[in-house]
C-alpha cells in the first residue's frame, strides 16, 4: 500500500486543522439521543453513597485526623471506604492515599522511586488491549524512555500554540452554535441543561472533529464511548466497545494512509522520528481510542463542574461578564475547587517515608488531587470558591513528567466556553439551587444535571 | 551555536548564561538556578512562576504575549504584568536572541 507523504507536523497548527461540520439538525438529534447512561459516574455503583455524593468533608476529616499520607486497611482510610479503581489486591498490597500538595509533588517528581507502570492496574492495561491481545500502550502506564518517546509524540500535537489556534477554529464555532441552540430552547419554554446541551456535546464534537471521526459516525462514536465508559458496570460490554472502537480507528488509520486529511489521525500515521514512523497502525488506533477516557470524559465533566461553580457564585460570574479576561482565573479556580479527575495512582519501587508515613516497596498510592487542591498549607480558605484569590497553581492535571498532556486543550475549551457565555449569556442562571445539583463518583466526578434558565 | 542570555534579578544581580537555541528561557534559568525564577509547573503555562519582563530593546524580537490566549490569561492574574511580560516557559530561544536581557519578576507566592 502506498503511504501518504511524510509531514513534518512540528509546531505547525495548520496541519491538524479540520473544518467543523454538521452544525445543523443532525447534531441537534444526536444531542437529544445522548444515552442517559453516558451522563453518570463510572464508579458510583462501587462507592459508599456518602463518599460518592460529597467526598470533601469526609476526606478533609481523614486528613485532619490522620495526616497527609494515610494507610488504608482493605480499602478503608481513616474510616472512609473508597472504591478500588485500579483493582489492586487489597489484602496483599499495602495501600495509601495522599492528601497534601507537598507530598504529591515529592512523589510525582521522584519518578525513579514512584512508578506509573502497573500503578493503574487492570484499568491501565486495558487501554492497550484489543480483541484480547496487547497491541499498543499509553504514556500513563510507562516510565523512562518508553514514556518520554510517547510523550514527545503527544506534546507535538497538543502543544499550547497549536491548541490556541484550534480553540478559535474548532471550539469557538461549536460552542456558539450550542449557545444559540440553548437560548432557542429556553425561549421556546423547553428545558436546558449544561451537561446534556452544552458540555458533553461540545467536548465530543470538538475532540471527534480534531481526531478525524467522520461526523456522520458521531452517534456511533458517542454510543461506543458510553459503553466503554460503563466498563466497570458491564465488563463484557465495555470490552466489546473497546474492540469496536479499536476496529473503527484501525480502519480510519488505513484510510488516512491512502488519503491524508487535516486531522490528528493523519498525524498519528505520518509522525516520524529518525526516519521511522513513531506509531504503527495498531498503536495509532490505540492512541485515538485513549483520547476518549483521557480527553473527552474528563473534559466535559470538568467544564460542567466549572460552569456550575461560577454560576453558583453569581457575583463572580457577573465579574467575568464585565471583564472576560478573568476567564482564566475562573477556569483555574474551577479546576482547583471542583476537578473532574480526582485521583492519580503510583507504585513505590523502594521502601521510603513520605509525609511521615512509611511506604514499603510495592506499596500502592492513590493521590487525591481533589483534596490536595484544598491543602490549607497552600491556600487560604481552601474550601471557598473565589476566582479573585491569590493565584497558586492547582494539581488537577498533576505535575511533573506525567502531568496531563491535554491540559492546554482542556483549559482552552473551558476558557473559550466561559468567555462566550460572558459575551452571549450574561443573564444565564442556574434553574435550581446549586446544592440540589447532584455530583457523583470518585475517580471522575460527574454532575448529573445542571438545569439553567434566562432571567 | 550557543547564545548568551542575561537574567537580572530584583536584587540587582546579573546572571549571564550560555544557552542552546531550542531550549526555553524557563529551562535555562531553572537548570542554572537563577534566583527567583522557579518554574514550578515544569513549563506547562500553569503556574506563572517563570514570569519575566523582557528588556524593551528585545521585546520586538521575542514577541509580545498573544492577546487573549492562555499565557495572557495567566499573566493577567499578576499585578506585575506589563506590556513586556512573558512567561519564560513560552519563550523558545532562537539564534537571533543572542544577547537577550530579561528581568526576573518575583511574585509573592
Ligand atoms: C479536565 C480535563 C482533564 C483532566 C482533569 C485530566 C487529568 C489528567 C491527569 C491527572 C493526568 C496525570 C496522570 C498521571 O500523572 O499518572 C493526565 C494525563 C494525561 N492526559 Fe489528561 N486530563 C484532562 C484532559 C485531557 C485531554 C483533553 C487530553 C487529550 C486530548 C488528555 C490526555 C492526557 C494524556 C495523553 C495523559 C498522559 C500523560 C503522561 O503520562 O505523560 N487529558 N490527565
Ligand atoms: S513554568 Fe509554570 S508557567 Fe512557566
Short mmCIF file of C-alpha atoms in Angstrom, two decimals, chain A residues 5-450:
data_model
loop_
_atom_site.label_atom_id
_atom_site.label_comp_id
_atom_site.label_asym_id
_atom_site.label_seq_id
_atom_site.Cartn_x
_atom_site.Cartn_y
_atom_site.Cartn_z
CA UNK A 5 3.72 11.68 2.02
CA UNK A 6 5.55 12.35 5.27
CA UNK A 7 4.54 15.52 7.03
CA UNK A 8 6.72 17.37 9.41
CA UNK A 9 3.95 18.47 11.74
CA UNK A 10 6.40 20.21 14.03
CA UNK A 11 4.57 23.07 15.65
CA UNK A 12 2.54 23.92 12.57
CA UNK A 13 -1.06 24.11 13.67
CA UNK A 14 -2.31 24.37 10.11
CA UNK A 15 -1.74 20.69 9.55
CA UNK A 16 -4.20 19.45 12.15
CA UNK A 17 -6.91 21.91 11.43
CA UNK A 18 -10.12 20.22 10.34
CA UNK A 19 -13.23 22.18 9.46
CA UNK A 20 -16.19 21.80 11.77
CA UNK A 21 -19.03 20.01 10.01
CA UNK A 22 -22.59 19.11 10.84
CA UNK A 23 -23.62 22.08 12.97
CA UNK A 24 -27.24 21.56 12.00
CA UNK A 25 -30.35 19.49 12.74
CA UNK A 26 -28.32 16.28 12.71
CA UNK A 27 -26.28 17.50 15.69
CA UNK A 28 -29.47 18.51 17.46
CA UNK A 29 -30.80 14.95 17.04
CA UNK A 30 -27.54 13.47 18.32
CA UNK A 31 -27.78 15.64 21.42
CA UNK A 32 -31.36 14.57 22.08
CA UNK A 33 -30.36 10.94 21.74
CA UNK A 34 -27.34 11.03 24.08
CA UNK A 35 -27.88 7.94 26.26
CA UNK A 36 -28.66 8.96 29.82
CA UNK A 37 -26.18 6.31 30.96
CA UNK A 38 -23.34 8.34 29.45
CA UNK A 39 -24.15 11.05 31.98
CA UNK A 40 -23.04 9.19 35.04
CA UNK A 41 -20.04 8.35 37.13
CA UNK A 42 -18.16 5.19 36.17
CA UNK A 43 -17.66 4.06 39.77
CA UNK A 44 -20.75 5.32 41.58
CA UNK A 45 -22.09 1.78 41.94
CA UNK A 46 -18.95 0.68 43.81
CA UNK A 47 -18.93 3.57 46.24
CA UNK A 48 -20.28 4.30 49.64
CA UNK A 49 -23.19 6.65 48.82
CA UNK A 50 -21.94 9.34 51.20
CA UNK A 51 -18.49 9.36 49.58
CA UNK A 52 -19.99 9.49 46.12
CA UNK A 53 -22.32 12.37 47.00
CA UNK A 54 -19.65 14.51 48.64
CA UNK A 55 -16.16 13.18 49.35
CA UNK A 56 -14.80 16.54 50.51
CA UNK A 57 -15.87 16.79 54.16
CA UNK A 58 -15.19 13.10 54.81
CA UNK A 59 -11.67 13.18 53.37
CA UNK A 60 -10.75 16.51 54.93
CA UNK A 61 -11.68 14.97 58.22
CA UNK A 62 -9.42 11.97 57.49
CA UNK A 63 -6.61 14.41 56.62
CA UNK A 64 -7.07 16.39 59.84
CA UNK A 65 -7.15 13.25 61.98
CA UNK A 66 -4.60 11.05 60.18
CA UNK A 67 -2.22 13.32 58.23
CA UNK A 68 -1.37 13.97 54.61
CA UNK A 69 -0.49 10.36 53.73
CA UNK A 70 -2.82 7.73 55.16
CA UNK A 71 -2.52 3.96 55.09
CA UNK A 72 -5.66 2.01 54.27
CA UNK A 73 -6.97 -1.28 55.63
CA UNK A 74 -8.83 -3.27 53.00
CA UNK A 75 -9.72 -0.11 51.08
CA UNK A 76 -10.84 1.87 54.13
CA UNK A 77 -8.86 5.01 55.00
CA UNK A 78 -9.34 6.60 58.42
CA UNK A 79 -12.84 5.09 58.47
CA UNK A 80 -13.76 6.16 54.92
CA UNK A 81 -14.21 3.35 52.35
CA UNK A 82 -13.06 4.26 48.82
CA UNK A 83 -13.56 2.43 45.53
CA UNK A 84 -10.69 0.26 44.35
CA UNK A 85 -10.48 1.81 40.89
CA UNK A 86 -7.28 0.09 39.85
CA UNK A 87 -8.34 -3.35 41.01
CA UNK A 88 -5.35 -3.77 43.34
CA UNK A 89 -5.11 -6.80 45.60
CA UNK A 90 -6.18 -5.07 48.79
CA UNK A 91 -5.23 -8.00 51.02
CA UNK A 92 -1.72 -8.39 49.60
CA UNK A 93 -0.75 -4.79 48.73
CA UNK A 94 -0.14 -2.06 51.29
CA UNK A 95 -2.22 0.87 50.04
CA UNK A 96 -2.21 4.57 50.82
CA UNK A 97 -3.94 7.82 49.93
CA UNK A 98 -2.13 11.14 49.53
CA UNK A 99 -3.93 14.31 50.64
CA UNK A 100 -1.33 17.11 50.58
CA UNK A 101 0.31 19.11 47.78
CA UNK A 102 3.86 18.85 49.13
CA UNK A 103 3.53 15.10 49.42
CA UNK A 104 2.00 14.83 45.94
CA UNK A 105 4.83 16.87 44.42
CA UNK A 106 7.50 14.89 46.25
CA UNK A 107 6.01 11.64 44.95
CA UNK A 108 5.42 12.53 41.32
CA UNK A 109 8.78 14.24 40.93
CA UNK A 110 10.62 11.17 42.23
CA UNK A 111 9.98 9.16 39.07
CA UNK A 112 12.77 6.72 39.90
CA UNK A 113 11.03 5.50 43.03
CA UNK A 114 7.37 6.16 42.33
CA UNK A 115 6.39 4.40 39.14
CA UNK A 116 3.47 4.60 36.77
CA UNK A 117 3.97 1.12 35.37
CA UNK A 118 1.35 -1.22 36.92
CA UNK A 119 0.03 1.60 39.14
CA UNK A 120 -3.13 1.87 37.02
CA UNK A 121 -3.64 -1.90 37.30
CA UNK A 122 -6.27 -3.53 35.09
CA UNK A 123 -7.60 -0.17 34.01
CA UNK A 124 -4.23 0.85 32.55
CA UNK A 125 -3.54 -2.50 30.90
CA UNK A 126 -6.97 -2.50 29.22
CA UNK A 127 -6.06 0.68 27.33
CA UNK A 128 -3.51 -1.24 25.24
CA UNK A 129 -5.65 -4.32 24.56
CA UNK A 130 -7.83 -5.09 21.55
CA UNK A 131 -9.52 -8.45 20.91
CA UNK A 132 -7.79 -9.92 23.94
CA UNK A 133 -4.29 -9.04 22.78
CA UNK A 134 -1.86 -6.34 23.86
CA UNK A 135 -1.40 -4.31 20.69
CA UNK A 136 -0.28 -0.93 21.99
CA UNK A 137 0.33 1.25 25.01
CA UNK A 138 -0.28 4.70 26.51
CA UNK A 139 2.10 7.14 28.25
CA UNK A 140 0.33 6.85 31.59
CA UNK A 141 1.45 3.26 32.19
CA UNK A 142 5.07 3.74 31.12
CA UNK A 143 8.15 5.22 32.77
CA UNK A 144 11.52 6.40 31.50
CA UNK A 145 12.40 6.25 27.81
CA UNK A 146 9.25 4.48 26.54
CA UNK A 147 7.18 7.15 28.28
CA UNK A 148 9.28 10.04 27.01
CA UNK A 149 9.05 8.77 23.44
CA UNK A 150 5.25 8.64 23.56
CA UNK A 151 5.07 11.91 25.43
CA UNK A 152 7.05 13.71 22.69
CA UNK A 153 4.52 12.40 20.24
CA UNK A 154 1.54 13.74 22.24
CA UNK A 155 3.20 17.07 23.05
CA UNK A 156 3.74 17.82 19.38
CA UNK A 157 0.05 17.86 18.57
CA UNK A 158 -1.29 19.05 21.92
CA UNK A 159 1.13 21.93 22.48
CA UNK A 160 -0.09 25.26 23.73
CA UNK A 161 0.29 27.17 20.45
CA UNK A 162 -1.43 24.70 18.17
CA UNK A 163 -4.21 24.36 20.73
CA UNK A 164 -4.81 28.11 20.77
CA UNK A 165 -5.46 28.10 17.04
CA UNK A 166 -7.70 25.07 17.22
CA UNK A 167 -9.62 26.54 20.06
CA UNK A 168 -10.63 29.52 17.95
CA UNK A 169 -11.30 27.48 14.82
CA UNK A 170 -12.95 24.48 16.41
CA UNK A 171 -14.24 25.06 19.89
CA UNK A 172 -15.50 28.61 19.27
CA UNK A 173 -17.96 27.81 16.48
CA UNK A 174 -19.30 24.65 18.15
CA UNK A 175 -19.78 26.49 21.41
CA UNK A 176 -21.56 29.41 19.72
CA UNK A 177 -23.89 27.00 17.94
CA UNK A 178 -24.70 25.24 21.22
CA UNK A 179 -25.32 28.55 22.99
CA UNK A 180 -27.72 29.62 20.26
CA UNK A 181 -29.50 26.28 20.46
CA UNK A 182 -29.79 26.55 24.23
CA UNK A 183 -31.20 30.07 24.04
CA UNK A 184 -33.72 28.97 21.41
CA UNK A 185 -34.81 26.08 23.61
CA UNK A 186 -35.22 28.30 26.65
CA UNK A 187 -37.17 30.90 24.68
CA UNK A 188 -39.50 28.15 23.44
CA UNK A 189 -40.05 27.10 27.03
CA UNK A 190 -38.01 23.87 26.73
CA UNK A 191 -35.55 22.89 29.44
CA UNK A 192 -31.79 23.34 29.00
CA UNK A 193 -29.06 21.57 30.93
CA UNK A 194 -25.35 22.47 30.91
CA UNK A 195 -24.42 18.79 30.82
CA UNK A 196 -26.61 17.43 28.03
CA UNK A 197 -26.99 20.61 25.99
CA UNK A 198 -23.52 22.04 26.31
CA UNK A 199 -20.51 20.40 27.95
CA UNK A 200 -20.93 16.85 26.70
CA UNK A 201 -21.81 17.62 23.06
CA UNK A 202 -19.18 20.38 22.86
CA UNK A 203 -16.41 18.08 24.00
CA UNK A 204 -17.48 15.06 21.94
CA UNK A 205 -17.87 17.15 18.81
CA UNK A 206 -14.64 19.14 19.22
CA UNK A 207 -12.48 16.12 20.06
CA UNK A 208 -14.01 13.83 17.47
CA UNK A 209 -13.54 16.52 14.81
CA UNK A 210 -9.95 17.05 15.85
CA UNK A 211 -9.29 13.31 15.75
CA UNK A 212 -10.94 12.95 12.37
CA UNK A 213 -14.03 10.88 13.20
CA UNK A 214 -16.32 11.28 10.15
CA UNK A 215 -19.20 13.31 11.54
CA UNK A 216 -21.91 11.01 10.20
CA UNK A 217 -20.36 8.42 12.54
CA UNK A 218 -20.66 10.70 15.57
CA UNK A 219 -23.73 8.86 17.01
CA UNK A 220 -21.84 5.52 16.82
CA UNK A 221 -18.83 7.14 18.43
CA UNK A 222 -20.95 8.55 21.28
CA UNK A 223 -22.71 5.20 21.80
CA UNK A 224 -19.40 3.30 21.93
CA UNK A 225 -17.97 5.93 24.25
CA UNK A 226 -20.87 5.28 26.57
CA UNK A 227 -20.30 1.51 26.61
CA UNK A 228 -16.55 1.96 27.11
CA UNK A 229 -17.17 4.32 29.98
CA UNK A 230 -19.57 1.84 31.55
CA UNK A 231 -16.96 -0.96 31.52
CA UNK A 232 -16.95 -1.00 35.32
CA UNK A 233 -20.66 -1.82 35.40
CA UNK A 234 -20.63 -4.21 32.46
CA UNK A 235 -17.16 -5.60 31.83
CA UNK A 236 -18.13 -7.65 28.80
CA UNK A 237 -19.97 -4.81 27.06
CA UNK A 238 -17.07 -2.48 27.90
CA UNK A 239 -14.51 -4.81 26.33
CA UNK A 240 -16.70 -5.25 23.25
CA UNK A 241 -16.98 -1.47 22.87
CA UNK A 242 -13.20 -1.18 23.29
CA UNK A 243 -12.71 -3.68 20.45
CA UNK A 244 -15.27 -1.93 18.26
CA UNK A 245 -13.61 1.43 18.81
CA UNK A 246 -10.24 -0.09 18.05
CA UNK A 247 -11.57 -1.57 14.77
CA UNK A 248 -13.21 1.73 13.91
CA UNK A 249 -9.97 3.68 14.34
CA UNK A 250 -7.88 0.96 12.73
CA UNK A 251 -9.93 1.23 9.58
CA UNK A 252 -9.75 5.05 9.68
CA UNK A 253 -5.97 4.71 10.01
CA UNK A 254 -5.89 2.68 6.78
CA UNK A 255 -7.90 5.41 5.07
CA UNK A 256 -5.55 8.17 6.26
CA UNK A 257 -2.56 6.28 4.91
CA UNK A 258 -4.19 6.38 1.47
CA UNK A 259 -5.69 9.80 1.78
CA UNK A 260 -4.26 12.13 4.42
CA UNK A 261 -6.57 14.67 5.99
CA UNK A 262 -6.11 17.69 8.23
CA UNK A 263 -6.85 15.73 11.41
CA UNK A 264 -4.98 14.18 14.31
CA UNK A 265 -5.35 10.66 12.87
CA UNK A 266 -3.31 11.78 9.89
CA UNK A 267 -0.64 13.00 12.29
CA UNK A 268 -0.76 9.66 14.12
CA UNK A 269 0.10 7.72 10.95
CA UNK A 270 2.62 10.15 9.50
CA UNK A 271 4.63 11.36 12.51
CA UNK A 272 8.22 10.20 12.16
CA UNK A 273 11.35 10.13 14.25
CA UNK A 274 14.78 9.04 12.98
CA UNK A 275 13.11 8.28 9.66
CA UNK A 276 10.69 5.75 11.14
CA UNK A 277 7.00 6.07 11.83
CA UNK A 278 6.52 6.81 15.52
CA UNK A 279 3.36 4.70 15.80
CA UNK A 280 2.44 1.59 13.85
CA UNK A 281 -1.18 1.14 12.74
CA UNK A 282 -2.35 -0.63 15.88
CA UNK A 283 -0.62 1.85 18.15
CA UNK A 284 -2.22 4.71 16.20
CA UNK A 285 -5.68 3.18 16.79
CA UNK A 286 -4.91 2.61 20.49
CA UNK A 287 -3.84 6.25 20.81
CA UNK A 288 -7.03 7.53 19.18
CA UNK A 289 -9.13 5.32 21.46
CA UNK A 290 -7.28 6.55 24.56
CA UNK A 291 -8.44 10.11 23.83
CA UNK A 292 -11.96 9.02 24.84
CA UNK A 293 -11.36 8.27 28.53
CA UNK A 294 -8.36 10.64 28.88
CA UNK A 295 -9.55 13.65 26.94
CA UNK A 296 -13.31 13.54 26.45
CA UNK A 297 -14.87 12.06 29.57
CA UNK A 298 -12.62 14.13 31.86
CA UNK A 299 -13.06 17.39 29.98
CA UNK A 300 -16.82 17.59 29.61
CA UNK A 301 -17.23 16.84 33.29
CA UNK A 302 -14.56 19.40 34.23
CA UNK A 303 -16.19 22.05 32.06
CA UNK A 304 -19.63 21.39 33.51
CA UNK A 305 -18.31 21.48 37.09
CA UNK A 306 -16.53 24.80 36.47
CA UNK A 307 -19.63 26.36 34.92
CA UNK A 308 -21.73 25.12 37.82
CA UNK A 309 -19.41 26.75 40.36
CA UNK A 310 -19.14 30.09 38.61
CA UNK A 311 -22.92 30.31 38.14
CA UNK A 312 -23.44 29.27 41.75
CA UNK A 313 -21.31 32.29 42.72
CA UNK A 314 -23.34 34.81 40.83
CA UNK A 315 -21.36 37.94 41.63
CA UNK A 316 -18.21 36.24 40.34
CA UNK A 317 -19.99 35.29 37.11
CA UNK A 318 -21.04 38.92 36.76
CA UNK A 319 -17.39 39.93 37.24
CA UNK A 320 -16.35 37.65 34.37
CA UNK A 321 -19.12 39.11 32.19
CA UNK A 322 -17.71 42.58 32.95
CA UNK A 323 -14.13 41.52 32.32
CA UNK A 324 -13.78 38.35 30.22
CA UNK A 325 -10.01 38.36 30.84
CA UNK A 326 -10.93 36.95 34.25
CA UNK A 327 -11.92 33.72 32.49
CA UNK A 328 -8.56 32.12 33.10
CA UNK A 329 -8.85 32.91 36.81
CA UNK A 330 -12.30 31.34 36.85
CA UNK A 331 -11.10 28.26 34.98
CA UNK A 332 -8.18 27.74 37.37
CA UNK A 333 -10.39 28.20 40.41
CA UNK A 334 -12.92 25.77 38.92
CA UNK A 335 -10.17 23.25 38.25
CA UNK A 336 -8.86 23.65 41.80
CA UNK A 337 -12.15 23.67 43.64
CA UNK A 338 -14.14 21.15 41.63
CA UNK A 339 -11.95 18.97 39.43
CA UNK A 340 -13.44 16.14 37.40
CA UNK A 341 -10.39 13.84 37.53
CA UNK A 342 -10.00 13.26 41.26
CA UNK A 343 -7.32 10.56 41.61
CA UNK A 344 -3.88 9.56 40.25
CA UNK A 345 -2.04 6.34 41.26
CA UNK A 346 1.65 5.46 41.76
CA UNK A 347 3.57 2.35 42.83
CA UNK A 348 6.58 2.54 45.17
CA UNK A 349 9.68 0.69 44.00
CA UNK A 350 11.64 1.10 47.27
CA UNK A 351 10.90 1.46 50.97
CA UNK A 352 10.58 5.13 51.90
CA UNK A 353 8.89 7.68 54.11
CA UNK A 354 6.54 10.35 52.75
CA UNK A 355 4.61 12.78 54.88
CA UNK A 356 5.75 10.88 57.96
CA UNK A 357 4.23 7.65 56.66
CA UNK A 358 6.30 4.56 55.91
CA UNK A 359 5.68 3.23 52.42
CA UNK A 360 7.13 -0.23 51.74
CA UNK A 361 8.41 -1.35 48.35
CA UNK A 362 5.40 -2.42 46.30
CA UNK A 363 3.12 -0.05 48.19
CA UNK A 364 0.33 1.47 46.13
CA UNK A 365 -0.52 5.16 46.45
CA UNK A 366 -3.60 6.99 45.24
CA UNK A 367 -3.05 10.73 45.11
CA UNK A 368 -6.35 12.55 45.61
CA UNK A 369 -5.80 15.78 43.69
CA UNK A 370 -9.37 16.75 44.50
CA UNK A 371 -8.24 17.01 48.13
CA UNK A 372 -4.64 18.18 47.64
CA UNK A 373 -6.19 21.12 45.76
CA UNK A 374 -7.65 22.17 49.10
CA UNK A 375 -4.46 21.90 51.11
CA UNK A 376 -4.76 24.57 53.83
CA UNK A 377 -0.97 24.94 53.91
CA UNK A 378 -1.09 26.29 50.33
CA UNK A 379 -4.43 28.09 50.03
CA UNK A 380 -6.17 30.40 52.46
CA UNK A 381 -9.80 29.37 52.98
CA UNK A 382 -9.33 26.44 50.61
CA UNK A 383 -12.98 25.42 50.80
CA UNK A 384 -14.20 28.70 49.40
CA UNK A 385 -14.67 29.19 45.64
CA UNK A 386 -13.07 32.56 44.94
CA UNK A 387 -11.77 33.47 41.50
CA UNK A 388 -10.14 36.59 42.97
CA UNK A 389 -8.00 34.67 45.45
CA UNK A 390 -4.22 34.96 45.33
CA UNK A 391 -3.42 32.59 42.49
CA UNK A 392 -1.38 29.48 43.09
CA UNK A 393 -1.31 26.65 40.58
CA UNK A 394 -3.54 23.66 41.33
CA UNK A 395 -2.85 19.95 40.87
CA UNK A 396 -5.84 18.88 38.78
CA UNK A 397 -3.62 17.94 35.85
CA UNK A 398 -0.95 16.65 38.24
CA UNK A 399 2.61 17.94 37.86
CA UNK A 400 5.94 16.50 36.70
CA UNK A 401 6.69 14.42 33.61
CA UNK A 402 3.30 12.71 33.53
CA UNK A 403 1.26 15.88 34.01
CA UNK A 404 -1.68 15.95 31.65
CA UNK A 405 -0.62 16.19 28.01
CA UNK A 406 -4.04 17.56 27.08
CA UNK A 407 -4.21 20.30 29.71
CA UNK A 408 -3.89 23.15 27.22
CA UNK A 409 -6.75 21.78 25.19
CA UNK A 410 -8.90 21.26 28.28
CA UNK A 411 -8.12 24.74 29.61
CA UNK A 412 -8.76 26.38 26.27
CA UNK A 413 -12.05 24.60 25.84
CA UNK A 414 -13.13 25.78 29.29
CA UNK A 415 -11.84 29.32 28.74
CA UNK A 416 -13.37 29.70 25.30
CA UNK A 417 -16.70 28.44 26.55
CA UNK A 418 -16.78 30.73 29.58
CA UNK A 419 -15.79 33.76 27.52
CA UNK A 420 -18.58 33.05 25.05
CA UNK A 421 -21.01 32.64 27.95
CA UNK A 422 -19.88 36.03 29.29
CA UNK A 423 -20.43 37.57 25.88
CA UNK A 424 -23.77 35.98 24.96
CA UNK A 425 -25.35 34.84 28.23
CA UNK A 426 -24.88 37.46 30.97
CA UNK A 427 -28.46 36.71 32.04
CA UNK A 428 -27.98 32.94 32.41
CA UNK A 429 -28.85 31.50 35.82
CA UNK A 430 -29.00 28.11 37.47
CA UNK A 431 -32.61 26.96 37.45
CA UNK A 432 -32.26 25.14 40.79
CA UNK A 433 -30.35 25.79 43.99
CA UNK A 434 -26.70 24.78 43.46
CA UNK A 435 -26.87 22.42 46.46
CA UNK A 436 -29.51 20.43 44.62
CA UNK A 437 -27.21 19.61 41.70
CA UNK A 438 -26.17 16.00 42.21
CA UNK A 439 -22.49 15.24 41.65
CA UNK A 440 -21.39 11.62 41.80
CA UNK A 441 -18.30 9.43 41.53
CA UNK A 442 -14.78 9.37 42.83
CA UNK A 443 -12.39 8.59 40.02
CA UNK A 444 -14.01 11.22 37.80
CA UNK A 445 -16.63 13.42 39.47
CA UNK A 446 -19.78 13.80 37.39
CA UNK A 447 -22.56 16.38 37.66
CA UNK A 448 -25.73 14.57 36.60
CA UNK A 449 -27.86 17.54 35.58
CA UNK A 450 -27.34 21.31 35.66
#
